[in-house]
Amino acid sequence: EDVFAMDRFLWFLALENLFLDADGYLSKAGDYLLYLDPLSGRIHPVQHDGNETLITNGLGGISTSPTYGDTLSARPFTLKVFAIPHYRQRYLAHLRTLLAESFHLGYFEPRILAHATLVEAQVAADTGKQTSTAAFAASVYGASGTLRQFVANRRTSLLGNSQVNPPHPQILALETPTLQGVATAARPVAIRAILSTNVP
């Protein structure tokens, strides 16, 4: 914590994993920057060159593990940080936050359409583009291989992963005492929960 801005690094890794950045720290330990803040003396990550994201073959594909890099000796940061339980759990909490707050079609679809509207005339007019105007249109409006499909499939994959969405015990019954008056700090009340046993 004294050397690295750990929480920023964990958000940085969560975004790289979520978007399957095929050209970043997780994929090839490249295309990122480090900034030494002279005020805090801590190192901060800076994401850079994110043009190879939102592609299904990024990292290990659409079902890439949420903790990709935890066994790669060529990625010393993730290898060491994911081995520390409280950092691993904080990182997974950041992934959950991203999935809950913004990594879904309700958030992305209007942004995809708004950005497409901004550039589609320039895409059509560009004579040096590497793909066709039809390919651009398919990625925005098409039924398969689209940006929408990437978001939906990556979200489904992560929510189906037990590290991101671990099984929770089911509360089968609650046993509560009959209260005489109001519970206070000096007069606590014990409530017993009976849970299912199908959770490791």
Short mmCIF file of C-alpha atoms in Angstrom, two decimals, residues 12 41 125 141 145:
data_model
loop_
_atom_site.label_atom_id
_atom_site.label_comp_id
_atom_site.label_asym_id
_atom_site.label_seq_id
_atom_site.Cartn_x
_atom_site.Cartn_y
_atom_site.Cartn_z
CA PHE A 12 -7.28 -1.48 -13.49
CA GLY A 41 5.06 8.54 -3.34
CA ALA A 125 -16.14 7.95 -46.27
CA TYR A 141 -26.43 -3.31 -35.53
CA GLY A 145 -20.59 -10.92 -33.46
#
